[in-house]
Coordinates of C-alpha atoms in Angstrom, one line a residue:
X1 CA 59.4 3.2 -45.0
X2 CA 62.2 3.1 -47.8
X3 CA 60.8 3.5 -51.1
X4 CA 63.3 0.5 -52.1
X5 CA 60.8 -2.0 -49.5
X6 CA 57.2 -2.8 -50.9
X7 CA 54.8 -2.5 -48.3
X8 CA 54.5 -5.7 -46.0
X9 CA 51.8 -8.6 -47.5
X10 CA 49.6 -7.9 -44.6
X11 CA 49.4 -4.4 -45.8
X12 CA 48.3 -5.2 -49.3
X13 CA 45.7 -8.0 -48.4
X14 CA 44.8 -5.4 -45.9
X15 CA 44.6 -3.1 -48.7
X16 CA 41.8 -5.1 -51.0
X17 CA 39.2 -4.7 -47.8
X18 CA 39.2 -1.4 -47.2
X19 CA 36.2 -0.2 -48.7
X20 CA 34.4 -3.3 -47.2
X21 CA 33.6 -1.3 -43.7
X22 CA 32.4 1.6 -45.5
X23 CA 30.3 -0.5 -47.5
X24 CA 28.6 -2.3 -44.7
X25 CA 28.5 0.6 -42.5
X26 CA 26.8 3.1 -45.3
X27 CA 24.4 -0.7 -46.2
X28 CA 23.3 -0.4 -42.9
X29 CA 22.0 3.3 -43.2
X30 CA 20.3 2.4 -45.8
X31 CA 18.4 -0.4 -44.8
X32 CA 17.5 1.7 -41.5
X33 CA 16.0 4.3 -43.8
X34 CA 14.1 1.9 -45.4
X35 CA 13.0 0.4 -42.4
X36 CA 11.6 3.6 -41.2
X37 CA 9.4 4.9 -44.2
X38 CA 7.6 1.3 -44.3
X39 CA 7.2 0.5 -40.8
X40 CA 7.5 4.3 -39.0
X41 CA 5.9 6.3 -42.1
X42 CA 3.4 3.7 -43.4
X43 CA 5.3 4.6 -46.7
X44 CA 4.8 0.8 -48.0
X45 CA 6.2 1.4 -51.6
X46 CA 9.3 4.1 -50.6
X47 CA 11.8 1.1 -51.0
X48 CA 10.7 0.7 -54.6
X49 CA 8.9 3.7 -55.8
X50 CA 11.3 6.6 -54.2
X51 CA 14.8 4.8 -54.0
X52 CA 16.5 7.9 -55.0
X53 CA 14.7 10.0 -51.9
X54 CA 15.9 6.7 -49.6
X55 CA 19.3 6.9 -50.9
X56 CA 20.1 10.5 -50.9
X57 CA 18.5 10.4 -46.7
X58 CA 20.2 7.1 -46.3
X59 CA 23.9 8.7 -47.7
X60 CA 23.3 11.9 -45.7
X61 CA 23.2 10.3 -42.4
X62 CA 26.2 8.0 -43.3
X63 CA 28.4 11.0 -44.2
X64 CA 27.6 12.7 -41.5
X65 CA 28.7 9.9 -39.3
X66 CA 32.0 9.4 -41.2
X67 CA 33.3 12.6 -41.6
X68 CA 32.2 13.1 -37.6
X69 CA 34.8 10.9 -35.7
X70 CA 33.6 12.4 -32.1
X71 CA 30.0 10.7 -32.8
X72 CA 31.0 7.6 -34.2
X73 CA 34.3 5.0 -34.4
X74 CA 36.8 6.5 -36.6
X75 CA 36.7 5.6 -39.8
X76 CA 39.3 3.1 -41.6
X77 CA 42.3 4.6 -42.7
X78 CA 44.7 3.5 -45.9
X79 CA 47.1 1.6 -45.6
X80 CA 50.7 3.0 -44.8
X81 CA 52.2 4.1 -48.4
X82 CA 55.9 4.0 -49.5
X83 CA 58.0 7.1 -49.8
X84 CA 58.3 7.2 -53.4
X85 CA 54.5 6.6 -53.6
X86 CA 52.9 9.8 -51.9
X87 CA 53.4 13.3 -52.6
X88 CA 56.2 15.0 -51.7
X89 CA 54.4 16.7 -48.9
X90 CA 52.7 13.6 -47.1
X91 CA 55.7 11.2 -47.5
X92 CA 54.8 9.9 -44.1
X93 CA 51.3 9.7 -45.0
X94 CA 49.2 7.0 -43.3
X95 CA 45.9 7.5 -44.7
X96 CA 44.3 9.4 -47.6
X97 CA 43.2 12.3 -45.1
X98 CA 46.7 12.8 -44.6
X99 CA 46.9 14.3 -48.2
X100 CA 44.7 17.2 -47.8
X101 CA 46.3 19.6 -45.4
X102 CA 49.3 20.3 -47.2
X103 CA 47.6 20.3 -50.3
X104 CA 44.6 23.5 -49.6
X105 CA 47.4 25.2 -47.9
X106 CA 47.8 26.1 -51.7
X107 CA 44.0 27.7 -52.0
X108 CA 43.6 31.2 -52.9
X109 CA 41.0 34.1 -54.2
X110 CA 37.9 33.2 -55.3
X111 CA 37.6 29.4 -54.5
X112 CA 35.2 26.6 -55.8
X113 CA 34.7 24.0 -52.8
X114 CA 33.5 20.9 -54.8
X115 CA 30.8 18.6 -52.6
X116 CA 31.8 20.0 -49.4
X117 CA 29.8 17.7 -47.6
X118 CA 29.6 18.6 -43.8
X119 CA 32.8 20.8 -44.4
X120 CA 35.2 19.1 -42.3
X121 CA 37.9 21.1 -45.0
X122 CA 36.8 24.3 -43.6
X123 CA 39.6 24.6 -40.9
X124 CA 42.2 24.7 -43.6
X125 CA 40.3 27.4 -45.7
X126 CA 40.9 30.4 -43.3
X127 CA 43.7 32.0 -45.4
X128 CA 43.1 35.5 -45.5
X129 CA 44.1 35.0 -48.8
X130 CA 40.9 33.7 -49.5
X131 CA 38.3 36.3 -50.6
X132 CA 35.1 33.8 -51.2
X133 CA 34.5 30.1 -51.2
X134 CA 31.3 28.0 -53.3
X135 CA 30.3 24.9 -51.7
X136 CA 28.0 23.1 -54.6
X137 CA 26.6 20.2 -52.4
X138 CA 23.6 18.1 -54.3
X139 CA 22.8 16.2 -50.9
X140 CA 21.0 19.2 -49.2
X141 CA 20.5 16.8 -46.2
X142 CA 24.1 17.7 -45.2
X143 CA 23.7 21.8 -45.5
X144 CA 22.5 22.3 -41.8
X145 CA 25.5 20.6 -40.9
X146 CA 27.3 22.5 -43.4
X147 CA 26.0 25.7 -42.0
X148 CA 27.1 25.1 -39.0
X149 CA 30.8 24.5 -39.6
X150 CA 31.3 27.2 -41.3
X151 CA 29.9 30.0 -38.4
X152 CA 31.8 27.9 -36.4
X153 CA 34.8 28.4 -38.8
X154 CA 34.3 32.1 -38.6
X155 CA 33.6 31.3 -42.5
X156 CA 29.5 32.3 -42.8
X157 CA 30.4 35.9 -44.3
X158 CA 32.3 34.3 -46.9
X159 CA 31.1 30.7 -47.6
X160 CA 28.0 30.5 -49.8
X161 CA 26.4 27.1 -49.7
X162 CA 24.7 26.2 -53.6
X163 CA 22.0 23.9 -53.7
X164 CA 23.7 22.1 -56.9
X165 CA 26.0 19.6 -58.5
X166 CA 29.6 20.9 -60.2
X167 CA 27.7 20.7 -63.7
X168 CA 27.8 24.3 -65.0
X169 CA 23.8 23.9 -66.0
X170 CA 23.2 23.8 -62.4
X171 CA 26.1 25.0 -61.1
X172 CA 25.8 29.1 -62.9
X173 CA 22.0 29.3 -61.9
X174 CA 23.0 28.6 -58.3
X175 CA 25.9 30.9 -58.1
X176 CA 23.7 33.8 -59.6
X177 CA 21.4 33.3 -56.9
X178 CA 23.7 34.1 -54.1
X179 CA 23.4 37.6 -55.2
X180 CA 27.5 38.3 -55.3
X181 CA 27.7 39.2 -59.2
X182 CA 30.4 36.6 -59.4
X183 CA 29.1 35.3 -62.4
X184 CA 29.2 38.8 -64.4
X185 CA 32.7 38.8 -65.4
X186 CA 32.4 35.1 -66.7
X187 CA 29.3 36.4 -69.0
X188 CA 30.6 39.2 -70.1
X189 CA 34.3 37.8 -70.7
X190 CA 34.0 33.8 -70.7
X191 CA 37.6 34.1 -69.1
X192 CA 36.8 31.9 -66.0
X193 CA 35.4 32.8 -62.2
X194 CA 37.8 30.9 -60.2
X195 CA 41.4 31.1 -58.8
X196 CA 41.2 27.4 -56.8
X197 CA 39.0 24.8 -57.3
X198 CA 39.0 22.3 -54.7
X199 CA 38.5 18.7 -55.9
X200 CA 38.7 16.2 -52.8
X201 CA 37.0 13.0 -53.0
X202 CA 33.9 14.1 -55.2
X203 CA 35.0 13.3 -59.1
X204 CA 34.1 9.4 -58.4
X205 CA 30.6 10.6 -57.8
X206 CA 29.8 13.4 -60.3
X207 CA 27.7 12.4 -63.3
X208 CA 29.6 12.8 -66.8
X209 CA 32.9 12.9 -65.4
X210 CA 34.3 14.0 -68.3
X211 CA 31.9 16.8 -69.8
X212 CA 31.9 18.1 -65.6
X213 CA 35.8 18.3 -65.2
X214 CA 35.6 20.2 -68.9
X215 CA 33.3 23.1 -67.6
X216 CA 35.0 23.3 -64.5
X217 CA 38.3 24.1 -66.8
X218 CA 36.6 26.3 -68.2
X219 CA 35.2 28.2 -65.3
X220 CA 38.9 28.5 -63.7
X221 CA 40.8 31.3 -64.6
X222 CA 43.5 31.7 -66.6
X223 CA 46.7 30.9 -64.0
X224 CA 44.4 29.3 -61.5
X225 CA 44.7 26.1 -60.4
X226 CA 43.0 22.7 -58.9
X227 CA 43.8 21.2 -56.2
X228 CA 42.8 17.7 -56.3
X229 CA 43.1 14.1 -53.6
X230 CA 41.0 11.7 -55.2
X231 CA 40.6 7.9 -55.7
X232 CA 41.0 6.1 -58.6
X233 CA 41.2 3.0 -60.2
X234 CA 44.4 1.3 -59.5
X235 CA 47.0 1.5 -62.1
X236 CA 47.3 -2.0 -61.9
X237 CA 49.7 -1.9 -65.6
X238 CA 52.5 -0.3 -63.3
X239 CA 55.3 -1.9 -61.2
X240 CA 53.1 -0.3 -58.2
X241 CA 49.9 -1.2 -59.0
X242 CA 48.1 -4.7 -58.0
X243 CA 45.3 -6.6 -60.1
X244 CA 44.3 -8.3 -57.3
X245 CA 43.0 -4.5 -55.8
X246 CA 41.3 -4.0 -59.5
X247 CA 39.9 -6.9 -59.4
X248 CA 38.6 -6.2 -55.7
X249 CA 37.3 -2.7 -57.4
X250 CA 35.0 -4.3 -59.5
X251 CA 33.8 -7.1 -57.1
X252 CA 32.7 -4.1 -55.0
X253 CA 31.0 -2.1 -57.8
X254 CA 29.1 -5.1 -58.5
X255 CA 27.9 -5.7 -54.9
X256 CA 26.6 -1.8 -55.0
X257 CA 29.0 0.2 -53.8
X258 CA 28.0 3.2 -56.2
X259 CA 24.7 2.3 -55.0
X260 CA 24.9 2.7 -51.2
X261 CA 27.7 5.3 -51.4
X262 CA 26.5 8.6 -53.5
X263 CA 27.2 7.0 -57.1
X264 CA 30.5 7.2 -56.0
X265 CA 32.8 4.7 -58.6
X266 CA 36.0 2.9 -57.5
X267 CA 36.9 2.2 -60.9
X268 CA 37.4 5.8 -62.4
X269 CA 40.5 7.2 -64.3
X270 CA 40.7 10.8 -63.0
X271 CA 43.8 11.2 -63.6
X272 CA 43.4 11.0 -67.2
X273 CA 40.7 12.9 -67.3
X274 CA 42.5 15.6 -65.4
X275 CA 45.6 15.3 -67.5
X276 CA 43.8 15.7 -71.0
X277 CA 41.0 18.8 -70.3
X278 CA 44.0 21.2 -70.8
X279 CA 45.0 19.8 -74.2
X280 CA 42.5 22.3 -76.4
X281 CA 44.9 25.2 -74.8
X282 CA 47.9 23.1 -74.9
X283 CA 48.2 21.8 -71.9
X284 CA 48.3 22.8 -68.4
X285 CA 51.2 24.9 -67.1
X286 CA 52.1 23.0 -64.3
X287 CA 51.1 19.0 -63.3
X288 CA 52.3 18.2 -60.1
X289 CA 50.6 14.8 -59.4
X290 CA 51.3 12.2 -57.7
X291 CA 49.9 8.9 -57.1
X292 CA 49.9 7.2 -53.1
X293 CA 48.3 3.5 -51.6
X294 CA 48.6 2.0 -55.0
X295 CA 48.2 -1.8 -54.1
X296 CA 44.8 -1.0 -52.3
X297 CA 41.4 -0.7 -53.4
X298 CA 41.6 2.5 -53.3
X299 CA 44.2 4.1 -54.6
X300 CA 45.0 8.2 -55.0
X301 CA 46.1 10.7 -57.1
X302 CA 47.1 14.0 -55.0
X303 CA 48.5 17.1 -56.0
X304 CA 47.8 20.7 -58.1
X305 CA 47.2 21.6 -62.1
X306 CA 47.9 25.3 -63.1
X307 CA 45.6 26.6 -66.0
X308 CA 48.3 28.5 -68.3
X309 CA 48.3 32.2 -68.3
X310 CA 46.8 34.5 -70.6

């Protein structure tokens, strides 16, 4: 599509419902869970007194489900985005999966995996450039599943699954418990542990954004570098933006979609935060970010930050 053409009005009204099916689809899960401990588990009260337990079973089911095509429809894909749009790798992207390929081609050393989930990245971490690879996932529910892809993978010598969030109070315990000493340097030196960190659809989910994405600065080396495809809220100010699809954003927060979908939030401006964790060492060496699907609902930023060198 020429990036002189807006996309098509069917795409944009398209664009406002796409989290809708996700919505329903992850509702549903969570009703069935409900279901189950009150009528299957005599568990009368779950609904009310252990929400958060419902939740967390309700989400891991629905994940697995979407990020597993062959045992379920596939899920809804973004609309088409304009050339001048996407990153420079994905011009012909049709969806936000498209993003990610090119992007953890990139990933190197000593990598922080970021909510893996049921590790449907893995295939595309099998550089032998990559020496070891963290997978902080909160929703234990999904590390069996986890597990699993990565001896499929050829990836279980090397992939330590942590039973914790990205926030370094839980996120340092767990990583001294794998037993790897990867954490020594870091205490001793305080200059960083990482050479990638992978950031792919988890910062709209991760409790104080902002205090989170500073630690994890911190914890990346000097000359490392994030790789980052996440949603955000739509820069509906710019020529490319809608306020129709922020509008939509917040009509979906308000009919729970943080709820139902792993305190994931539409409305969140990553980028910003991104942009501005650098500033105490004056910036970041590189920025290569761009933004793709901007008149939708859910809307991207894709693309790599290098920490300066020592």
């Amino acid at each position: 599509m020429s990036s002189d053409i807006p996309p098509p009005l069917g795409e944009r009204i398209k664009g406002l419902f796409e989290p809708a099916p996700l919505m329903t689809w992850a509702m549903s899960h969570y009703i069935r869970v409900c279901v189950e401990a009150v009528f299957q588990k005599g568990e009368i009260l779950a609904p009310i007194l252990a929400t958060r337990r419902l939740r967390d079973e309700a989400f891991g089911r629905f994940w697995v489900e979407f990020s597993t095509p062959a045992q379920n429809a596939p899920p809804p894909t973004t609309t088409i985005a304009n050339e001048e749009d996407s990153p420079q790798p994905s011009k012909n992207a049709h969806g936000s999966s498209d993003l990610i390929p090119p992007l953890l081609k990139a990933a190197n050393g000593i990598i922080l995996d970021i909510g893996p989930g049921t590790g449907t990245q893995m295939p595309l971490l099998r550089s032998p450039s990559i020496t070891a690879i963290y997978g902080p996932e909160p929703c234990v529910g999904l590390h069996a599943q986890l597990a699993r892809r990565a001896a499929a993978e050829g990836l279980a010598d090397k992939y330590y699954i942590l039973p914790s969030g990205a926030a370094s109070s839980e996120l340092l315990p767990a990583l001294r418990e794998t037993g790897t000493g990867v954490v020594d340097e870091y205490e001793r030196t305080g200059k960083g542990i990482f050479d990638t960190i992978i950031c792919v659809r988890v910062l709209c989910s991760v409790p104080e954004m902002e205090k989170t994405v500073d630690e994890l600065y911190t914890l990346l080396k000097p000359g490392g570098k994030v790789l980052v495809t996440e949603h955000v809220v739509n820069p509906w100010r710019t020529a490319k933006g809608s306020i129709l699809a922020r509008i939509a954003q917040g009509v979906y927060q308000l009919l729970g979609w943080s709820f139902f979908i792993g305190d994931c939030a539409l409305d969140r401006d990553t980028e910003s935060v991104l942009r501005k964790v650098a500033d105490r060492d004056g910036g970041w060496e590189v920025v290569d970010l761009e933004r793709s699907f901007s008149w939708t609902a859910m809307p991207y930023i894709s693309g790599t930050l290098v920490k300066k060198s020592d």
